[in-house]
Each structure stands twice: as C-alpha cells, then as structure tokens.
CSV table of C-alpha atoms and ligand atoms in Angstrom, one decimal:
chain,number,residue,atom,x,y,z
A,24,MET,CA,0.0,0.0,0.0
A,25,THR,CA,1.3,3.4,-0.9
A,26,SER,CA,0.4,6.9,0.2
A,27,ARG,CA,-1.3,7.2,-3.3
A,28,ASP,CA,-3.6,4.4,-2.2
A,29,ILE,CA,-4.6,6.3,0.9
A,30,GLU,CA,-5.2,9.5,-1.1
A,31,GLN,CA,-7.3,7.5,-3.5
A,32,GLY,CA,-9.4,6.0,-0.7
A,33,ALA,CA,-9.7,9.4,1.0
A,34,ALA,CA,-10.9,10.9,-2.3
A,35,TRP,CA,-13.6,8.3,-2.5
A,36,ILE,CA,-14.7,9.1,1.1
A,37,LYS,CA,-14.9,12.7,0.2
A,38,GLU,CA,-16.9,12.2,-2.9
A,39,ALA,CA,-19.4,9.8,-1.2
A,40,ARG,CA,-22.8,10.9,0.0
A,41,ASP,CA,-24.0,7.7,1.7
A,42,ILE,CA,-21.3,5.6,3.3
A,43,VAL,CA,-21.6,2.1,4.8
A,44,VAL,CA,-18.8,0.9,7.0
A,45,PHE,CA,-19.0,-2.8,7.2
A,46,THR,CA,-16.8,-4.3,10.0
A,47,GLY,CA,-15.6,-7.6,11.4
A,48,ALA,CA,-13.4,-8.9,14.2
A,49,GLY,CA,-10.2,-7.3,12.6
A,50,VAL,CA,-11.5,-3.8,13.6
A,51,SER,CA,-11.4,-4.7,17.2
A,52,ALA,CA,-8.1,-6.7,17.1
A,53,GLU,CA,-6.2,-3.7,18.2
A,54,SER,CA,-8.5,-3.3,21.2
A,55,GLY,CA,-7.2,-6.6,22.4
A,56,ILE,CA,-10.0,-8.9,21.2
A,57,ALA,CA,-8.9,-11.9,19.2
A,58,THR,CA,-10.4,-12.5,15.9
A,59,PHE,CA,-12.1,-15.8,14.9
A,60,ARG,CA,-10.0,-17.2,12.0
A,61,ASP,CA,-6.5,-15.8,12.5
A,62,GLU,CA,-3.8,-18.2,13.9
A,63,ASP,CA,-4.5,-17.2,17.5
A,64,GLY,CA,-8.3,-16.8,16.8
A,65,LEU,CA,-11.1,-18.0,19.0
A,66,TRP,CA,-12.1,-20.9,16.6
A,67,ALA,CA,-8.5,-22.2,16.8
A,68,LYS,CA,-9.0,-23.0,20.5
A,69,PHE,CA,-12.7,-23.8,20.6
A,70,SER,CA,-14.5,-25.7,17.8
A,71,PRO,CA,-17.3,-23.5,16.2
A,72,SER,CA,-19.6,-26.6,16.0
A,73,GLN,CA,-19.5,-27.0,19.8
A,74,PHE,CA,-19.1,-23.4,20.9
A,75,GLY,CA,-20.7,-21.5,18.1
A,76,THR,CA,-24.1,-23.3,18.2
A,77,TRP,CA,-26.8,-23.2,20.9
A,78,GLN,CA,-27.1,-27.1,20.8
A,79,GLY,CA,-23.4,-27.5,21.1
A,80,LEU,CA,-23.2,-25.1,24.0
A,81,LEU,CA,-25.9,-27.0,25.9
A,82,ASP,CA,-24.3,-30.4,25.3
A,83,VAL,CA,-20.9,-29.1,26.5
A,84,ALA,CA,-22.4,-27.4,29.5
A,85,ILE,CA,-23.8,-30.8,30.7
A,86,SER,CA,-20.9,-33.0,29.8
A,87,GLU,CA,-17.9,-30.8,30.3
A,88,PRO,CA,-19.0,-27.6,32.2
A,89,HIS,CA,-15.4,-26.6,32.8
A,90,ARG,CA,-15.0,-26.2,29.0
A,91,ILE,CA,-17.8,-23.7,28.9
A,92,ALA,CA,-16.3,-21.8,31.8
A,93,GLU,CA,-12.9,-21.8,30.0
A,94,TYR,CA,-14.6,-20.7,26.7
A,95,LEU,CA,-16.5,-17.8,28.4
A,96,THR,CA,-13.5,-16.7,30.3
A,97,THR,CA,-11.5,-16.5,27.0
A,98,LEU,CA,-14.4,-14.8,25.2
A,99,LEU,CA,-15.5,-12.3,27.8
A,100,ASP,CA,-12.4,-11.3,29.6
A,101,PRO,CA,-10.9,-9.1,26.7
A,102,ILE,CA,-14.3,-7.7,25.8
A,103,ALA,CA,-15.0,-6.7,29.5
A,104,ALA,CA,-11.7,-4.7,29.4
A,105,ALA,CA,-11.9,-3.4,25.9
A,106,ARG,CA,-11.8,0.2,24.8
A,107,PRO,CA,-12.4,1.6,21.2
A,108,ASN,CA,-9.1,1.9,19.2
A,109,PRO,CA,-8.2,4.5,16.6
A,110,ALA,CA,-10.1,2.7,13.9
A,111,HIS,CA,-13.4,2.8,15.8
A,112,ARG,CA,-12.9,6.4,16.6
A,113,ALA,CA,-12.0,7.4,13.1
A,114,ILE,CA,-15.1,5.6,11.8
A,115,ALA,CA,-17.2,7.7,14.3
A,116,GLU,CA,-15.4,10.7,13.1
A,117,ILE,CA,-16.6,10.2,9.5
A,118,GLU,CA,-20.2,11.0,10.8
A,119,ARG,CA,-19.2,14.6,11.4
A,120,HIS,CA,-18.8,14.9,7.6
A,121,ARG,CA,-21.0,12.4,5.8
A,122,ARG,CA,-24.1,10.2,6.3
A,123,VAL,CA,-22.7,6.9,7.7
A,124,THR,CA,-24.2,3.6,8.6
A,125,VAL,CA,-22.0,1.2,10.5
A,126,ILE,CA,-22.9,-2.5,9.9
A,127,THR,CA,-21.0,-4.7,12.2
A,128,GLN,CA,-20.7,-8.4,12.7
A,129,ASN,CA,-19.0,-7.7,16.1
A,130,VAL,CA,-20.8,-8.3,19.4
A,131,ASP,CA,-18.4,-6.2,21.5
A,132,GLY,CA,-20.3,-2.8,21.5
A,133,LEU,CA,-17.1,-0.9,20.7
A,134,HIS,CA,-18.6,1.2,17.8
A,135,GLY,CA,-21.1,2.6,20.2
A,136,ASP,CA,-18.5,3.4,22.8
A,137,ALA,CA,-16.5,5.2,20.1
A,138,GLY,CA,-19.5,7.5,19.4
A,139,SER,CA,-21.0,6.1,16.1
A,140,SER,CA,-24.7,6.7,16.2
A,141,ARG,CA,-26.2,4.6,13.5
A,142,ILE,CA,-25.0,1.1,14.1
A,143,LEU,CA,-26.6,-2.2,12.9
A,144,GLU,CA,-25.3,-5.1,15.0
A,145,ILE,CA,-26.3,-7.9,12.6
A,146,HIS,CA,-24.9,-10.6,14.9
A,147,GLY,CA,-26.4,-9.1,18.0
A,148,SER,CA,-24.5,-8.0,21.1
A,149,LEU,CA,-23.0,-9.7,24.1
A,150,LEU,CA,-24.2,-6.8,26.2
A,151,ASP,CA,-28.0,-7.1,25.3
A,152,ILE,CA,-29.8,-9.9,27.2
A,153,VAL,CA,-33.0,-11.1,25.5
A,154,GLY,CA,-35.7,-13.6,26.3
A,155,PRO,CA,-37.2,-16.5,24.4
A,156,MET,CA,-38.8,-14.3,21.7
A,157,ARG,CA,-35.7,-12.1,21.6
A,158,GLU,CA,-37.5,-9.5,23.6
A,159,PRO,CA,-35.0,-7.2,25.5
A,160,ILE,CA,-34.6,-8.1,29.2
A,161,ARG,CA,-31.6,-6.1,30.3
A,162,ARG,CA,-28.5,-4.2,29.1
A,163,LEU,CA,-25.3,-5.2,30.7
A,164,HIS,CA,-22.2,-3.1,31.4
A,165,ARG,CA,-18.7,-4.2,30.7
A,166,SER,CA,-18.3,-4.5,34.4
A,167,ASP,CA,-21.0,-7.2,34.5
A,168,LEU,CA,-19.0,-9.2,32.1
A,169,ALA,CA,-15.9,-8.7,34.3
A,170,ARG,CA,-17.8,-9.9,37.3
A,171,ILE,CA,-18.8,-13.1,35.5
A,172,VAL,CA,-15.2,-13.7,34.6
A,173,THR,CA,-14.1,-13.1,38.1
A,174,LEU,CA,-16.7,-15.6,39.5
A,175,LEU,CA,-15.6,-18.2,36.9
A,176,ARG,CA,-12.0,-17.7,37.8
A,177,GLU,CA,-12.8,-18.0,41.5
A,178,ALA,CA,-14.7,-21.2,40.9
A,179,ARG,CA,-11.6,-22.4,39.1
A,180,GLY,CA,-9.1,-21.3,41.8
A,181,GLU,CA,-11.0,-23.1,44.6
A,182,SER,CA,-11.2,-26.4,42.6
A,183,SER,CA,-7.6,-26.4,41.4
A,184,MET,CA,-6.6,-26.4,45.2
A,185,HIS,CA,-8.6,-29.5,45.7
A,186,ARG,CA,-8.3,-30.9,42.2
A,187,PRO,CA,-11.4,-33.1,42.4
A,188,MET,CA,-12.0,-36.3,40.5
A,189,GLY,CA,-13.2,-35.4,37.0
A,190,ALA,CA,-11.3,-32.2,36.7
A,191,ASP,CA,-9.9,-31.4,33.3
A,192,PRO,CA,-6.4,-32.8,33.6
A,193,SER,CA,-4.9,-30.1,31.4
A,194,THR,CA,-6.2,-27.2,33.5
A,195,GLY,CA,-7.4,-28.7,36.8
A,196,PHE,CA,-10.5,-26.6,36.0
A,197,GLU,CA,-13.5,-28.3,37.6
A,198,ILE,CA,-16.9,-26.6,38.0
A,199,SER,CA,-20.3,-28.4,38.5
A,200,PRO,CA,-23.1,-27.6,36.0
A,201,ARG,CA,-25.0,-26.2,39.0
A,202,ASP,CA,-22.3,-23.7,39.9
A,203,LEU,CA,-21.8,-22.8,36.3
A,204,PHE,CA,-25.5,-22.1,35.7
A,205,SER,CA,-25.7,-20.0,38.9
A,206,ILE,CA,-22.7,-17.8,37.8
A,207,LEU,CA,-24.1,-17.3,34.4
A,208,ALA,CA,-27.7,-16.6,35.5
A,209,PRO,CA,-27.6,-12.8,34.7
A,210,PHE,CA,-26.1,-13.6,31.3
A,211,MET,CA,-27.6,-16.8,30.0
A,212,THR,CA,-29.6,-19.7,31.4
A,213,LEU,CA,-28.3,-23.0,30.1
A,214,GLY,CA,-31.3,-25.3,30.8
A,215,THR,CA,-32.4,-23.8,34.1
A,216,GLY,CA,-34.5,-20.8,35.3
A,217,VAL,CA,-36.3,-18.3,33.1
A,218,PHE,CA,-34.7,-18.4,29.7
A,219,CYS,CA,-32.4,-15.5,28.8
A,220,ARG,CA,-29.3,-15.2,26.7
A,221,PRO,CA,-27.2,-12.5,25.0
A,222,SER,CA,-28.7,-11.4,21.7
A,223,ILE,CA,-25.7,-12.8,19.8
A,224,VAL,CA,-26.5,-14.8,16.6
A,225,LEU,CA,-25.0,-18.3,16.8
A,226,PHE,CA,-24.5,-20.5,13.7
A,227,GLY,CA,-27.8,-21.8,12.3
A,228,GLU,CA,-29.8,-18.9,13.9
A,229,ALA,CA,-31.7,-16.2,12.1
A,230,MET,CA,-29.9,-12.8,11.8
A,231,ALA,CA,-30.7,-10.1,14.3
A,232,GLU,CA,-33.7,-8.2,13.2
A,233,PRO,CA,-34.5,-5.4,12.4
A,234,ALA,CA,-30.7,-4.8,12.1
A,235,TRP,CA,-30.3,-7.3,9.2
A,236,SER,CA,-33.1,-5.9,7.0
A,237,GLN,CA,-31.9,-2.4,7.6
A,238,ALA,CA,-28.3,-3.5,6.7
A,239,VAL,CA,-29.4,-4.9,3.4
A,240,HIS,CA,-31.3,-1.6,2.6
A,241,ALA,CA,-28.2,0.5,3.7
A,242,ALA,CA,-25.9,-1.6,1.5
A,243,GLU,CA,-28.2,-1.2,-1.5
A,244,ASN,CA,-28.4,2.5,-1.0
A,245,ALA,CA,-24.7,3.3,-0.3
A,246,ASP,CA,-22.4,4.8,-2.9
A,247,LEU,CA,-19.3,3.7,-0.9
A,248,MET,CA,-18.8,0.7,1.3
A,249,ILE,CA,-15.7,0.6,3.5
A,250,VAL,CA,-15.0,-3.0,4.5
A,251,VAL,CA,-12.8,-3.2,7.6
A,252,GLY,CA,-11.3,-6.4,9.2
A,253,THR,CA,-13.6,-9.2,8.0
A,254,SER,CA,-12.6,-12.4,6.3
A,255,GLY,CA,-15.9,-12.5,4.4
A,256,MET,CA,-16.3,-16.2,5.2
A,257,VAL,CA,-19.6,-16.1,7.1
A,258,TYR,CA,-22.9,-15.7,5.2
A,259,PRO,CA,-25.3,-14.1,4.9
A,260,ALA,CA,-23.3,-11.2,6.3
A,261,ALA,CA,-20.6,-11.7,3.6
A,262,PHE,CA,-23.2,-11.0,0.8
A,263,LEU,CA,-23.4,-7.3,1.8
A,264,PRO,CA,-20.3,-6.0,0.0
A,265,SER,CA,-21.4,-7.7,-3.3
A,266,GLN,CA,-25.0,-6.4,-2.8
A,267,ALA,CA,-23.5,-2.9,-2.4
A,268,ARG,CA,-21.3,-3.2,-5.4
A,269,ALA,CA,-24.2,-4.6,-7.5
A,270,ALA,CA,-26.2,-1.6,-6.6
A,271,GLY,CA,-23.4,0.7,-7.7
A,272,ALA,CA,-21.2,1.3,-4.7
A,273,ARG,CA,-17.5,1.4,-4.7
A,274,LEU,CA,-15.8,-1.1,-2.4
A,275,LEU,CA,-12.8,0.1,-0.3
A,276,ALA,CA,-11.2,-2.6,1.9
A,277,VAL,CA,-8.9,-2.3,4.9
A,278,ASN,CA,-7.6,-5.7,6.0
A,279,LYS,CA,-4.4,-7.5,6.8
A,280,GLU,CA,-5.2,-10.1,4.1
A,281,SER,CA,-6.5,-9.5,0.6
A,282,ILE,CA,-10.2,-9.6,0.0
A,283,ASP,CA,-12.2,-8.7,-3.1
A,284,ALA,CA,-12.5,-4.9,-3.4
A,285,ASP,CA,-12.1,-2.0,-5.9
A,286,LEU,CA,-9.3,-0.6,-3.8
A,287,MET,CA,-7.5,-2.9,-1.2
A,288,LEU,CA,-5.5,-1.3,1.6
A,289,HIS,CA,-3.4,-3.9,3.3
A,290,GLY,CA,-2.5,-3.5,7.0
A,291,SER,CA,-3.6,-2.5,10.4
A,292,ALA,CA,-7.1,-1.0,10.7
A,293,ALA,CA,-6.0,1.2,13.6
A,294,GLU,CA,-3.4,2.8,11.4
A,295,ILE,CA,-5.1,2.9,8.0
A,296,VAL,CA,-8.6,4.0,8.9
A,297,PRO,CA,-7.4,7.2,10.8
A,298,ALA,CA,-5.0,7.9,7.9
A,299,LEU,CA,-7.9,7.8,5.4
A,300,VAL,CA,-10.2,9.9,7.5
A,301,SER,CA,-7.6,12.6,8.3
A,302,THR,CA,-6.5,12.7,4.6
A,303,ALA,CA,-10.2,13.1,3.6
A,304,PHE,CA,-11.2,15.7,6.2
A,305,GLY,CA,-8.1,16.8,8.1
B,401,LIG,P1,-12.5,-13.4,11.0
B,401,LIG,O1,-11.7,-13.9,12.2
B,401,LIG,O2,-13.1,-14.5,10.2
B,401,LIG,O3,-11.7,-12.4,10.1
B,401,LIG,C1,-10.9,-11.3,10.7
B,401,LIG,C2,-10.3,-10.6,9.5
B,401,LIG,O4,-9.6,-9.4,10.1
B,401,LIG,C3,-9.2,-11.4,8.8
B,401,LIG,O5,-9.5,-11.2,7.4
B,401,LIG,C4,-7.9,-10.7,9.3
B,401,LIG,O6,-7.0,-10.8,8.2
B,401,LIG,C5,-8.4,-9.3,9.6
B,401,LIG,N1,-7.5,-8.6,10.6
B,401,LIG,C6,-7.0,-9.1,11.7
B,401,LIG,N2,-6.4,-8.2,12.4
B,401,LIG,C7,-6.6,-7.1,11.8
B,401,LIG,C8,-6.2,-5.7,12.0
B,401,LIG,N3,-5.5,-5.4,13.1
B,401,LIG,N4,-6.5,-4.8,11.0
B,401,LIG,C9,-7.1,-5.1,9.9
B,401,LIG,N5,-7.5,-6.4,9.6
B,401,LIG,C10,-7.3,-7.3,10.6
B,401,LIG,O7,-13.7,-12.5,11.7
B,401,LIG,P2,-15.0,-12.0,11.0
B,401,LIG,O8,-14.9,-11.8,9.5
B,401,LIG,O9,-15.5,-10.9,11.8
B,401,LIG,O10,-20.0,-15.0,13.6
B,401,LIG,O11,-16.0,-13.2,11.3
B,401,LIG,C11,-17.2,-13.2,10.9
B,401,LIG,C12,-18.1,-14.0,11.8
B,401,LIG,O12,-17.5,-15.3,12.0
B,401,LIG,C13,-18.2,-13.5,13.2
B,401,LIG,O13,-19.2,-12.5,13.3
B,401,LIG,C14,-18.6,-14.7,14.0
B,401,LIG,C15,-17.7,-15.6,13.4
B,401,LIG,O14,-18.0,-17.0,13.5
B,401,LIG,C16,-20.7,-15.9,14.4
B,401,LIG,O15,-20.3,-16.3,15.4
B,401,LIG,C17,-22.1,-16.1,13.8
C-alpha cells in the first residue's frame, strides 16, 4: 500500500454521500480482542460446531462444564476490558462529515463506545440480554462481564486447590453444572431458570432483526462501502459487499489479508482508517 492508495481511498470518502462501513473482528483486534479465524483466533481453540451453536453449548455445559467456563473466560475477559481503538474512533469521526451507517458483525459494543450513532449489529450484542422471543430483558455493562469472569476464575481457583475427581487434567478446572448455571444466570440460562441469553447470533440462527433488513437496505443505497477487518467467510453477512457493489457502490477494503474490493489497503485497521479519515477531512 502506498500513500497514493490512501489518497485515492480518502478521495472516494470525500466524494461519497452515503457511506456504509462494514466491520468484522479485525477492527477490534487492536482493542485486544482476538479474531475468529486468524492463527490465534477463537475458533482455533474452541470448535465452532461446539461453541458456536446453541445445541453444542448446551451439550458441552452438561458433559464438560469446565470447558464452557474456559470458553466464556476466554471470550468475555478481553471484551470486558476493551476500549475503542483509533479505527473505531475514526469511523465515528466520518459521521461529522458524511451520512454513515456502521454495519458490524461484532458483538463487543465498541462502535457505540466510540461514538458512532447509526450502528446495525447484525450478529447481535454480548451486552444485550434477551428472552425466548428475543425481547429485550436487560442491558449489561462491561463491568457485569468482568464480574462473571471473576466468578468463573474464583470457581476455578477453589477447585484447582482440591483438584477433584473429574477435573480437566490439562487445566485442573472443575466446576459443577449447577455452579456454572448459577454464575451465568444474569447472562444466560443454560437449561435452568427463566430463559435468557445474550442477543448474539449463533451458527444456524436467524440474523438479528430489524438490524439485518436495515443493513441490506443500507448496503443497496450506499455509494461507498468501506469493509474493515472481516474475512468475508460467514454468510449471509458476507453477501453485503457484493450487494452494495451490484447496486453501484465502490468497495474500499482495509484488511491484513487480501479480499475482493475495488481498492484494497493492506495492513492494520487502527493505522489505515485514521489515515484515510484525516486525509479526507483533516
Ligand atoms: P474473522 O476472524 O473471520 O476475520 C478477521 C479478519 O480481520 C481477517 O481477514 C484478518 O486478516 C483481519 N484482521 C485481523 N487483524 C486485523 C487488523 N489489526 N487490522 C485489519 N484487519 C485485521 O472475523 P469475521 O470476519 O468478523 O459469527 O468473522 C465473521 C463471523 O464469524 C463473526 O461475526 C462470527 C464468526 O464466526 C458468528 O459467530 C455467527
């Protein structure tokens, strides 16, 4: 990538009237949250068929509750501590100059914390707890996630001192399903109590509505889509860039790896997105 590429991308941002910024896990990587499919990604440690589906989670919760505790500690701990990075903040900054819709696959709430106002969380949010019909029940704070992580760690600390029969030999991490369910009660009920869960979309589930319908509409009406930090492997979300392009939008991509785009800027989102925005409006 050259400074000419940045200037070209910035010129497109300046020329655009309706911008969609479509983001994935890479935009939050520099906030300390691992992506899914990079080498150190979440799915390298936890299989998506077990941990990315509701049935898989229920099965593991009953047969190996320590694995759910380990998974949730790995997932929630960085999100509980995360702050927006310069990429999130630069995306929010575009709104001061152009009409912008942020469509995100991320469930970490960081675009909202950065100040973007029109955000479509098409895979839901870890901070929004919903009931059986996806009706809102409560909104969590990051500190609530931190508390759950602390309780899971405490459960682990106690049991590794006693190392009971049946503990996972690799971690010494034992927790009974009952203790697990009780720690998780404000966050999700796995088979007990009044059903609640975060609004995140697991594999095989319908997309979050009305966010998804609004996202399709926004993509079809954009004249520029900036695609930041997504591998484009997960459908139907991955249809959005081609829908936008088919409706006449230019595609500008910022990613560490190559993806299909009219202009591809390789590298770190936290470096490139602020450079684009300051070149366009600075
Ligand atoms: P992936 O992990 O599939 O892709 C992350 C992308 O970000 C990769 O293309 C990386 O090269 C890129 N990347 C990593 N660090 C970056 C950085 N600092 N700057 C720029 N790019 C960077 O994550 P997603 O595409 O978001 O869905 O995954 C899509 C969906 O798959 C997720 O929403 C989740 C997951 O399974 C569900 O769970 C339903």
